PDB file of C-alpha atoms in Angstrom:
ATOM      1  CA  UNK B1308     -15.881  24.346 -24.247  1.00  0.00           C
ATOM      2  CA  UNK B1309     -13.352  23.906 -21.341  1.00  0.00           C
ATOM      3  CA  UNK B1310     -13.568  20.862 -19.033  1.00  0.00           C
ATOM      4  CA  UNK B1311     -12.346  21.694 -15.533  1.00  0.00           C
ATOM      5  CA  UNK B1312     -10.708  18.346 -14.431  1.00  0.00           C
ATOM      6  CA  UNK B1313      -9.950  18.618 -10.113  1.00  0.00           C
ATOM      7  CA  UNK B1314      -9.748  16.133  -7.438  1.00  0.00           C
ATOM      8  CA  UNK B1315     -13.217  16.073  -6.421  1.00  0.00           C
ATOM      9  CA  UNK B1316     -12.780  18.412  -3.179  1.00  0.00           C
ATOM     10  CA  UNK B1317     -14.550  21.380  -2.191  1.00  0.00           C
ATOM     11  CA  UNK B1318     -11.192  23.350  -1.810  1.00  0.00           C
ATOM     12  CA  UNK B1319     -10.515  21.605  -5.493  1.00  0.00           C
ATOM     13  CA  UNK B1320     -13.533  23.404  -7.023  1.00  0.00           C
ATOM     14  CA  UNK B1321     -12.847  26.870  -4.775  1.00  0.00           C
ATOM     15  CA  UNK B1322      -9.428  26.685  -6.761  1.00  0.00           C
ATOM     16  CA  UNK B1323     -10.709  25.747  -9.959  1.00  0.00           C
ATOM     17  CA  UNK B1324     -13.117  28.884  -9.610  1.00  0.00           C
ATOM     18  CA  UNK B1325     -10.270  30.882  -8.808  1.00  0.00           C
ATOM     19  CA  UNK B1326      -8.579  29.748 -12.533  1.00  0.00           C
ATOM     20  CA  UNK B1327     -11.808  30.378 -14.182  1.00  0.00           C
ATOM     21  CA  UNK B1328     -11.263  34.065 -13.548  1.00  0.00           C
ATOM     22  CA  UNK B1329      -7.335  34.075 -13.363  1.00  0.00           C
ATOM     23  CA  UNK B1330      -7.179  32.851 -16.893  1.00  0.00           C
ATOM     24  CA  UNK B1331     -10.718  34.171 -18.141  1.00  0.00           C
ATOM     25  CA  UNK B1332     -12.214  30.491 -19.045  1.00  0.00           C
ATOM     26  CA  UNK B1333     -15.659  30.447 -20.443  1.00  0.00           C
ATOM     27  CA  UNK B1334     -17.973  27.653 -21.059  1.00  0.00           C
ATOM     28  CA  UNK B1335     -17.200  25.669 -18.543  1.00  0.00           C
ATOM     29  CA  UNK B1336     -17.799  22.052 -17.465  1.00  0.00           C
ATOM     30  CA  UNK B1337     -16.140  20.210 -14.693  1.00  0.00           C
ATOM     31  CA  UNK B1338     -14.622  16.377 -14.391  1.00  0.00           C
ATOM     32  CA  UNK B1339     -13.865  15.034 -11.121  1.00  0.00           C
ATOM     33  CA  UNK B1340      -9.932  13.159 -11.211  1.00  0.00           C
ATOM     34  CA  UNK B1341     -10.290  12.999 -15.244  1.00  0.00           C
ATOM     35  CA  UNK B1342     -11.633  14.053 -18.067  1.00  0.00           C
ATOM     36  CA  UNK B1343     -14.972  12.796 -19.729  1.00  0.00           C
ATOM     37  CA  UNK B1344     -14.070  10.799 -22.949  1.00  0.00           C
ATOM     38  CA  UNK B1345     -18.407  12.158 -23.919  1.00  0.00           C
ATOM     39  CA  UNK B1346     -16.469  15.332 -24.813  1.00  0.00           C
ATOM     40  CA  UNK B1347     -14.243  14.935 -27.464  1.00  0.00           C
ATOM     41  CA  UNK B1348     -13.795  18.676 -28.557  1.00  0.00           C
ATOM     42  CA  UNK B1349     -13.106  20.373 -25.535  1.00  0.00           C
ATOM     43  CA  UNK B1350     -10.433  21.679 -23.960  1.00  0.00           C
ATOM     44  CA  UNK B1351      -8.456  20.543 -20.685  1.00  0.00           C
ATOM     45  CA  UNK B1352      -7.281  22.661 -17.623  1.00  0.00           C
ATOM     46  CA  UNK B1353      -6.506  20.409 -14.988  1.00  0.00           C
ATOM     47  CA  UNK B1354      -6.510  22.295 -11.684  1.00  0.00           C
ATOM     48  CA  UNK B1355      -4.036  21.924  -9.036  1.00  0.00           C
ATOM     49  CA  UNK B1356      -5.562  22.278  -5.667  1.00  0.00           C
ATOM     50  CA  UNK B1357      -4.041  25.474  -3.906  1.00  0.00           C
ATOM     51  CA  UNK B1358      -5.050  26.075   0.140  1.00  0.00           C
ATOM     52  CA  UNK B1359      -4.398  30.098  -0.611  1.00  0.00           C
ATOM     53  CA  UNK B1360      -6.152  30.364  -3.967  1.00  0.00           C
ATOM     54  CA  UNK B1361      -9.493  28.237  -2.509  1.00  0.00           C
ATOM     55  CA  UNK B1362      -9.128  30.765   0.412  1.00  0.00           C
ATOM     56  CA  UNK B1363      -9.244  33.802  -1.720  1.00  0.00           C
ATOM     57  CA  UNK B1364     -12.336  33.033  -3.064  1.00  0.00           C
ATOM     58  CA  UNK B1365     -13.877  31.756   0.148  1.00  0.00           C
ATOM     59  CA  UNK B1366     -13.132  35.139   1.163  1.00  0.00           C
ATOM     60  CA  UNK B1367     -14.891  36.790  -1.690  1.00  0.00           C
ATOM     61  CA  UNK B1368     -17.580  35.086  -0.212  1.00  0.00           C
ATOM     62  CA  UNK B1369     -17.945  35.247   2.757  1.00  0.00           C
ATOM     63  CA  UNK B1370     -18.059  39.266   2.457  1.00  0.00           C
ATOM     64  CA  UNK B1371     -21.273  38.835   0.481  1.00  0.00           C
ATOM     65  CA  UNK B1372     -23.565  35.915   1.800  1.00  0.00           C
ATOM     66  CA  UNK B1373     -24.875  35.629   5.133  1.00  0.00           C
ATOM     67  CA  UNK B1374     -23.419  33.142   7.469  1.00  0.00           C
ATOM     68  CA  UNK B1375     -26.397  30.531   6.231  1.00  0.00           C
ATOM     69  CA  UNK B1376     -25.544  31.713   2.805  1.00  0.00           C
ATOM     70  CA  UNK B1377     -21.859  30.854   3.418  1.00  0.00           C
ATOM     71  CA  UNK B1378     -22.951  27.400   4.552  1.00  0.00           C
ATOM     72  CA  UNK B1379     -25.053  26.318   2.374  1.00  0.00           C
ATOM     73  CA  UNK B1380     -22.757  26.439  -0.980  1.00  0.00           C
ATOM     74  CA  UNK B1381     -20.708  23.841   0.924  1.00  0.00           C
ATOM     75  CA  UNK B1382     -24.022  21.663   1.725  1.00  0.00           C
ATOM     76  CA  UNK B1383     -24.893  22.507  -2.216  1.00  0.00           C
ATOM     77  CA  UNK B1384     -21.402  20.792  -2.865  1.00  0.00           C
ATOM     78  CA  UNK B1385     -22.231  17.651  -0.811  1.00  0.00           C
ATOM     79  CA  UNK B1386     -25.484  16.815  -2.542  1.00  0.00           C
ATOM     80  CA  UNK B1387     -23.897  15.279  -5.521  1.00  0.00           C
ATOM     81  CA  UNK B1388     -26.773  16.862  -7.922  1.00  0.00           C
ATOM     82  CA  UNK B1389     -26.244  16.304 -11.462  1.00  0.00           C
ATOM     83  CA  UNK B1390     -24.014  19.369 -12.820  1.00  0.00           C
ATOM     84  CA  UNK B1391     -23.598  20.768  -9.197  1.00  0.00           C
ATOM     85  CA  UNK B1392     -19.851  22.168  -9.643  1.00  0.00           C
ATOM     86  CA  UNK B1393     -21.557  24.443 -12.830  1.00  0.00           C
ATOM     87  CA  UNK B1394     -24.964  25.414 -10.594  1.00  0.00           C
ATOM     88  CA  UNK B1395     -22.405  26.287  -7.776  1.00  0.00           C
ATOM     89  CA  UNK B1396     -20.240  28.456 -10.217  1.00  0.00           C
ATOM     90  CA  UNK B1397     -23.101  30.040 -11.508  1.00  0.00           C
ATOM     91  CA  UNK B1398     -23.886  31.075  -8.273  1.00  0.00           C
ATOM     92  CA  UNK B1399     -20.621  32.053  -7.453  1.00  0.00           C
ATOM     93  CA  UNK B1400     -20.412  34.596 -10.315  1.00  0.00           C
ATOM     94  CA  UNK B1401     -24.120  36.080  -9.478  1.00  0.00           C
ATOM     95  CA  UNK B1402     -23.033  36.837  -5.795  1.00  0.00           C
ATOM     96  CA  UNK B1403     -19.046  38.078  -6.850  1.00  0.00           C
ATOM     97  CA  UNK B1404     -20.661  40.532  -9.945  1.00  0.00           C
ATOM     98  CA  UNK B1405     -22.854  42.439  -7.634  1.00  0.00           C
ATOM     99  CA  UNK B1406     -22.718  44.899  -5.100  1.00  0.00           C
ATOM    100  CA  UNK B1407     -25.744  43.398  -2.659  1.00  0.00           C
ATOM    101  CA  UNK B1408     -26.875  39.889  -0.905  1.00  0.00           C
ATOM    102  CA  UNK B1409     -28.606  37.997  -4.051  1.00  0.00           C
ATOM    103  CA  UNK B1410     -29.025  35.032  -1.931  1.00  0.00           C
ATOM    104  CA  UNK B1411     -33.511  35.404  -2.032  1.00  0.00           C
ATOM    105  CA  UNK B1412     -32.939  36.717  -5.820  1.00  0.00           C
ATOM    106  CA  UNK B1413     -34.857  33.443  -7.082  1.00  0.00           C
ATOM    107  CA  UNK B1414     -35.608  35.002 -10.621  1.00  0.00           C
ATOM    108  CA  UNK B1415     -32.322  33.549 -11.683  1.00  0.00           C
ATOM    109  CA  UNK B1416     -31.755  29.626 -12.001  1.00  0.00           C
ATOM    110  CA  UNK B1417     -28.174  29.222 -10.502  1.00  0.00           C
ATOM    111  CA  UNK B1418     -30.066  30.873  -6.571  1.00  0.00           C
ATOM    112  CA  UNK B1419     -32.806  28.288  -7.095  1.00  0.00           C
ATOM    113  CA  UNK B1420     -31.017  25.357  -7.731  1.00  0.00           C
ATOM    114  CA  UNK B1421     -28.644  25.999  -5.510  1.00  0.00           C
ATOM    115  CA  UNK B1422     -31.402  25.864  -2.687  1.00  0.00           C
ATOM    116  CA  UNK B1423     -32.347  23.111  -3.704  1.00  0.00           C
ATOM    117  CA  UNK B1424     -29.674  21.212  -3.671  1.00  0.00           C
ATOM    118  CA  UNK B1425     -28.777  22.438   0.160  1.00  0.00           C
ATOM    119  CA  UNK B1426     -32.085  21.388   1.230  1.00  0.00           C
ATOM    120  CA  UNK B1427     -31.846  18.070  -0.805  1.00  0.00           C
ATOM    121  CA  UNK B1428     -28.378  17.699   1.291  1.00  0.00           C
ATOM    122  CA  UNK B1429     -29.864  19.211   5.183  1.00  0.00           C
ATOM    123  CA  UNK B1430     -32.495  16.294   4.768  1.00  0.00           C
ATOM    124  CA  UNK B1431     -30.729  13.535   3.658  1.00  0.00           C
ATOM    125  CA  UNK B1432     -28.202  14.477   6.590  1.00  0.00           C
ATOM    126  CA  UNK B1433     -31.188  14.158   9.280  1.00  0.00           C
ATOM    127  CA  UNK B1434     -32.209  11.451   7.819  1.00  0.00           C
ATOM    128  CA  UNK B1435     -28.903   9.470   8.294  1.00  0.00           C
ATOM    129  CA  UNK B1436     -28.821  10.926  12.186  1.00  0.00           C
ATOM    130  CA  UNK B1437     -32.121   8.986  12.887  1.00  0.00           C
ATOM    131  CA  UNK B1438     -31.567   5.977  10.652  1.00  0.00           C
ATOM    132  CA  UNK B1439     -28.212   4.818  11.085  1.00  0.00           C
ATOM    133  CA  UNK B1440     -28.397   1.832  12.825  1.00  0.00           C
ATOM    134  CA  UNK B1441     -24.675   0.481  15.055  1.00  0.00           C
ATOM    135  CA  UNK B1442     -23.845  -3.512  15.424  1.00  0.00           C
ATOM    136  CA  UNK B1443     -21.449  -4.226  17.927  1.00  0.00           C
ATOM    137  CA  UNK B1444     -18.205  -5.870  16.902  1.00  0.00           C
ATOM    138  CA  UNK B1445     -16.419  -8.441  19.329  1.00  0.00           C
ATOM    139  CA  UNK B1446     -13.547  -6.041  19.610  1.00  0.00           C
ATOM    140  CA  UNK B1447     -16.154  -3.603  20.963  1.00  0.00           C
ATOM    141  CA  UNK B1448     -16.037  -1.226  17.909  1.00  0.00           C
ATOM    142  CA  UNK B1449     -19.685  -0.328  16.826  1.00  0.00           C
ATOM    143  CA  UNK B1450     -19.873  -0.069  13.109  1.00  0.00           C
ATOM    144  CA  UNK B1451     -22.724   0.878  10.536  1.00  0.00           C
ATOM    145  CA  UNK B1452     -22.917   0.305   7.187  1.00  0.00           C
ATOM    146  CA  UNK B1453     -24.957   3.719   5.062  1.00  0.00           C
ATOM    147  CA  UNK B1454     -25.697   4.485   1.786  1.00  0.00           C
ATOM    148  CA  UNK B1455     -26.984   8.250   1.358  1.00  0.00           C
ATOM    149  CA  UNK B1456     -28.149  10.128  -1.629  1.00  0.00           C
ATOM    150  CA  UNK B1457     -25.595  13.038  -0.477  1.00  0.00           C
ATOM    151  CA  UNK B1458     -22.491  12.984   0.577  1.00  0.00           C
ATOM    152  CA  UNK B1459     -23.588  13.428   4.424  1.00  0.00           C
ATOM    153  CA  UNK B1460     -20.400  12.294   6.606  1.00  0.00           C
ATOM    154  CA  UNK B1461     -19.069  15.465   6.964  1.00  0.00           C
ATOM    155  CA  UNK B1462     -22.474  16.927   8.474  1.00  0.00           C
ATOM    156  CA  UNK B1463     -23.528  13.939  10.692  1.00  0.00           C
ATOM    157  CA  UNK B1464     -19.931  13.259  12.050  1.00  0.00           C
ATOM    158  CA  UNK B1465     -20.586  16.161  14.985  1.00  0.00           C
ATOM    159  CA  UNK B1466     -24.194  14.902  15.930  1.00  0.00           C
ATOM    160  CA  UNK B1467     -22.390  11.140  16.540  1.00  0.00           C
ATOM    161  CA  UNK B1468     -19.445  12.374  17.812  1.00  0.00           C
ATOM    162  CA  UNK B1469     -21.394  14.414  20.703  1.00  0.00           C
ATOM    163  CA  UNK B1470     -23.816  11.393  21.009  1.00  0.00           C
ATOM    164  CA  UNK B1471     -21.643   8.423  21.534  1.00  0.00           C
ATOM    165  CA  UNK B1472     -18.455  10.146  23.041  1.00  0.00           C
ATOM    166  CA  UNK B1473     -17.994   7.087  25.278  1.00  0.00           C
ATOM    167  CA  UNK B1474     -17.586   4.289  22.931  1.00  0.00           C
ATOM    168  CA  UNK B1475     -15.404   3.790  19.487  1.00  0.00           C
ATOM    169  CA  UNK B1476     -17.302   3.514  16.135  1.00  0.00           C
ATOM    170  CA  UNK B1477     -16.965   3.809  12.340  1.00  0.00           C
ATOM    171  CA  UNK B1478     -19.724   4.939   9.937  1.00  0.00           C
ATOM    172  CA  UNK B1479     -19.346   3.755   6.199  1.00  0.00           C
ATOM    173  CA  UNK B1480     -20.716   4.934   3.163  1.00  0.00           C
ATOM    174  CA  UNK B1481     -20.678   2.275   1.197  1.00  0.00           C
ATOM    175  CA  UNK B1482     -21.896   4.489  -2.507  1.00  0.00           C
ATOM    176  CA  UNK B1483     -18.424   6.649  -1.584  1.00  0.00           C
ATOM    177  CA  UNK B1484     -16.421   4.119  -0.425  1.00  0.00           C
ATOM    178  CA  UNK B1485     -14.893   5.790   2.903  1.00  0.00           C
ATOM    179  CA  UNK B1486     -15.621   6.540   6.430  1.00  0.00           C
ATOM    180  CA  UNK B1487     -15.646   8.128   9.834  1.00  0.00           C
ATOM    181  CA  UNK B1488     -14.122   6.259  12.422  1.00  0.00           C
ATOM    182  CA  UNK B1489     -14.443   7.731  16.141  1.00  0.00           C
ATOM    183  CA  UNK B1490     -11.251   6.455  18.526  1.00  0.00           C
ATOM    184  CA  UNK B1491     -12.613   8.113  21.614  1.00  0.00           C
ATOM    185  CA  UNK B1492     -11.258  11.514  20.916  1.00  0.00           C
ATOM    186  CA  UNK B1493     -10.509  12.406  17.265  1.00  0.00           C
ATOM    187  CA  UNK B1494     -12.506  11.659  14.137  1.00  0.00           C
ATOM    188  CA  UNK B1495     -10.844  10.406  10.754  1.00  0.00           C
ATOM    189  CA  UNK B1496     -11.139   9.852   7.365  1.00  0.00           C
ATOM    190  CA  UNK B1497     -10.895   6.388   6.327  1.00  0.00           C
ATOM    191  CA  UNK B1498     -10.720   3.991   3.416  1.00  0.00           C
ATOM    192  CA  UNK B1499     -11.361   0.487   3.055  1.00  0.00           C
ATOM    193  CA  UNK B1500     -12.202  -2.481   1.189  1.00  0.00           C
ATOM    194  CA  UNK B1501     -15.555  -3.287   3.082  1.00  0.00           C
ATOM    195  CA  UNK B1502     -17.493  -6.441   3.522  1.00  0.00           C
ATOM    196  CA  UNK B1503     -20.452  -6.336   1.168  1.00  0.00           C
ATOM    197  CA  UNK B1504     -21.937  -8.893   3.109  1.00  0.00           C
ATOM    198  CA  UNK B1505     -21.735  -6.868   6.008  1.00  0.00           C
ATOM    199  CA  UNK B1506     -24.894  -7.265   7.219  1.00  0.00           C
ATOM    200  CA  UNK B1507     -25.553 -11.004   6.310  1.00  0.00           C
ATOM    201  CA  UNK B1508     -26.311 -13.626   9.121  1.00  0.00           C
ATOM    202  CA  UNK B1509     -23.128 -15.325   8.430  1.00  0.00           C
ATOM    203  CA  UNK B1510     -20.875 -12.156   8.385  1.00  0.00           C
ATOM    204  CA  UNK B1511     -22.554 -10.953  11.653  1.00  0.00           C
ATOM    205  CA  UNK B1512     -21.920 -14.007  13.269  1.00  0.00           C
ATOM    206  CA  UNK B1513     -18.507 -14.363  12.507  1.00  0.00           C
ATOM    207  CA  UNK B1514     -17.377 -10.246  13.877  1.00  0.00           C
ATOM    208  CA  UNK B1515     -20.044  -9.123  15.753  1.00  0.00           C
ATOM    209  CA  UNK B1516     -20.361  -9.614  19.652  1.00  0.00           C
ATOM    210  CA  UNK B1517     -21.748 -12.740  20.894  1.00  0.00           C
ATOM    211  CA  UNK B1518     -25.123 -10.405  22.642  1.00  0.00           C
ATOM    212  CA  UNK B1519     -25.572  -8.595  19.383  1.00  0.00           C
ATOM    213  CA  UNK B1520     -27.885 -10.909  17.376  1.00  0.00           C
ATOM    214  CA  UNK B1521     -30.141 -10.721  21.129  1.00  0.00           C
ATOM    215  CA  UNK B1522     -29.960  -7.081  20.982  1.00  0.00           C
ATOM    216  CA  UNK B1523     -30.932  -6.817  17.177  1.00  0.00           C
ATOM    217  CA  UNK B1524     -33.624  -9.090  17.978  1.00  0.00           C
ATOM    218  CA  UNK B1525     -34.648  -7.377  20.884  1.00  0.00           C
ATOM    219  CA  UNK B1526     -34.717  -3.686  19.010  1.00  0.00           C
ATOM    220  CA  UNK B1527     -37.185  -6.231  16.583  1.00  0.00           C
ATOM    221  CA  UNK B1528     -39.722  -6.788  18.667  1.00  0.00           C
ATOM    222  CA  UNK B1529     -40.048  -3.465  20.029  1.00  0.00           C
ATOM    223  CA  UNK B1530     -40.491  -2.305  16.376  1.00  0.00           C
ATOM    224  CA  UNK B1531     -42.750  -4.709  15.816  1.00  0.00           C
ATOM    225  CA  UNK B1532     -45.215  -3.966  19.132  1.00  0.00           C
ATOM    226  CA  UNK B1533     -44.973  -0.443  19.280  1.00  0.00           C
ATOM    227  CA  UNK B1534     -46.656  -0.471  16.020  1.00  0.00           C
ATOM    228  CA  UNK B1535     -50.996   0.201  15.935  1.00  0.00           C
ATOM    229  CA  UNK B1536     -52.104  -1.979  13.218  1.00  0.00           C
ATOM    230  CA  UNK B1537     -55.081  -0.329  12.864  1.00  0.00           C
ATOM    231  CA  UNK B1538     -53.204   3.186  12.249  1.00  0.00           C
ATOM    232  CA  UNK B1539     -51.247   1.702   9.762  1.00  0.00           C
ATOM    233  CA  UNK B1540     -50.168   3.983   6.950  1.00  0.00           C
ATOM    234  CA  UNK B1541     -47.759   2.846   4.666  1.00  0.00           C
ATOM    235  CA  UNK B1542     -47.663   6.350   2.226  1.00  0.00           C
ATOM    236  CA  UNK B1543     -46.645   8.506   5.033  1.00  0.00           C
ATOM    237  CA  UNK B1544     -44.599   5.349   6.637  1.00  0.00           C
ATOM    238  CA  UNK B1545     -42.601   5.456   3.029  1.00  0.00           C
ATOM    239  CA  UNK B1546     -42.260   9.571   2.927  1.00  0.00           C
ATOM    240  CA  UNK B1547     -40.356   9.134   6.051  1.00  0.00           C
ATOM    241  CA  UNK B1548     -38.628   6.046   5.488  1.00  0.00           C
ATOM    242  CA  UNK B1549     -38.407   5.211   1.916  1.00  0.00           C
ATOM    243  CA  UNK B1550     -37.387   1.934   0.816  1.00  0.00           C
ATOM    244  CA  UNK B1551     -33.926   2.573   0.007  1.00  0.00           C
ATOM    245  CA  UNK B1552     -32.993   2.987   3.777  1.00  0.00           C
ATOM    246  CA  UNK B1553     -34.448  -0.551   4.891  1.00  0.00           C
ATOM    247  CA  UNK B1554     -31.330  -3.007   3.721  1.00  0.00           C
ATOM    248  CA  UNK B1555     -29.414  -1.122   6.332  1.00  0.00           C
ATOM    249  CA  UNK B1556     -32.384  -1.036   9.197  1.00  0.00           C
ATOM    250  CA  UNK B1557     -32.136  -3.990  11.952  1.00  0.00           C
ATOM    251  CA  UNK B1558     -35.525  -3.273  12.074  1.00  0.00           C
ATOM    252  CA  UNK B1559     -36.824  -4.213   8.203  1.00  0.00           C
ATOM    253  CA  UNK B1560     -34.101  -6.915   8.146  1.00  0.00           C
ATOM    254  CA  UNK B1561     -35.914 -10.603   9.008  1.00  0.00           C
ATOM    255  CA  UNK B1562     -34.130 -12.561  11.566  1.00  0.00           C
ATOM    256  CA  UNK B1563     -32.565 -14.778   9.470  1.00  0.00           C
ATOM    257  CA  UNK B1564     -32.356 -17.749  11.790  1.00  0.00           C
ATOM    258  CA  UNK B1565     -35.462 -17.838  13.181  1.00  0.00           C
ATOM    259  CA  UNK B1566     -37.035 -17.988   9.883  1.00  0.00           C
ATOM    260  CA  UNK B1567     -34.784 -20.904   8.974  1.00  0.00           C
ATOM    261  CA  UNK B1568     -36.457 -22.516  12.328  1.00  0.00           C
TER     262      UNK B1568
END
């Protein structure tokens, strides 16, 4: 067995996939940043990412999927799936060994998976464009604070961008530990070490604008009378909005203060 060890990048495992071939490597496993101490009787190859050697196989590629094809190997990548760097090389080696588009070819595993995981990733990505949720700070920076099954910053940071081109803002995810932040005209990548109090009464009061505890408030009692009690459904309420999206929601969060009253 051979454990693949890269830095965690999509343009890391393009360029470990070009090594599998390159040096003929079979029975493969990969290891983001370092190897897994679970495997004691493997081998290493650590791979190096290279820009022209991802890009070789990007091109290999792109000659044989369709343009949704194309994309959806990199959503496949963002869904963090158990095992998705093997599913995704797998795949890779189904579409590069034949002559024709195997992308509906769902008798073999690798094709299958590999849908799922995209649509696991294109739903968890809308989901994040309708439930993030921005607090004013009082330097006028609107934050919010997410914490997605995928890895869905790179596919929301467009749809925000485009939305709320007028005003700065930084999305977190809080499970990968970086961010988007918006400046008015680019987009970056950020790291920090982030509040996990962040949305605590104290911690709001103390950054956020003095009219955003109103506002939050406000959005609250809209919620709360726009709702028929008599329709009240709380299976399909929970198949859109499951539970693990409500610590993040000004909307399931309880004022707080007013409770204290």
């Amino acid at each position: 067995m051979t454990q693949i060890i890269y830095d965690g990048t999509y343009e890391g495992w393009l360029t470990a996939v070009f090594e599998i071939y390159e040096y003929k490597l079979e029975d493969i496993v990969f290891a983001k940043n370092e190897a897994s101490a679970a495997l004691l009787f493997s081998t290493s190859h650590h791979v190096i990412t290279d820009e022209s050697k991802a890009n070789r196989v990007l091109s290999g590629l792109k000659k044989r999927l369709s343009a949704e094809g194309f994309a959806a190997l990199y959503k496949a990548f963002l869904s963090d799936v158990n095992e998705i760097e093997e599913i995704m090389l797998r795949f890779a080696k189904h579409v590069l060994s034949s002559s024709k588009n195997v992308e509906e070819d769902f008798s073999n595993n690798a094709v299958w998976d590999l849908r799922k995981a995209t649509r696991l990733t294109r739903k968890e990505a809308h989901r994040m464009e309708a439930f993030v949720r921005f607090k004013l700070t009082k330097d006028e920076l609107y934050y919010a604070i997410i914490e997605p099954d995928c890895d869905v910053l790179p596919l929301i940071e467009n749809h925000f961008k485009k939305r709320y081109a007028d005003q700065r803002w930084l999305i977190y995810d809080t499970k990968r530990k970086y961010g988007i932040y918006y400046d008015l005209e680019n987009t970056s990548t950020i790291q920090l070490q982030f509040n996990p109090g962040a949305s605590s009464s104290k911690f709001l009061t103390e950054i956020c604008d003095e009219q955003e505890e109103f506002f939050q408030e406000l959005w609250r009692h809209y919620f709360t009378h726009v709702n028929i009690e008599s329709r009240k459904n709380m299976k399909v309420h929970l198949q859109h909005m499951p539970k693990r999206y409500w610590k993040y929601l000004t909307e399931k969060i309880p004022n707080i203060k007013k409770e204290a009253r």
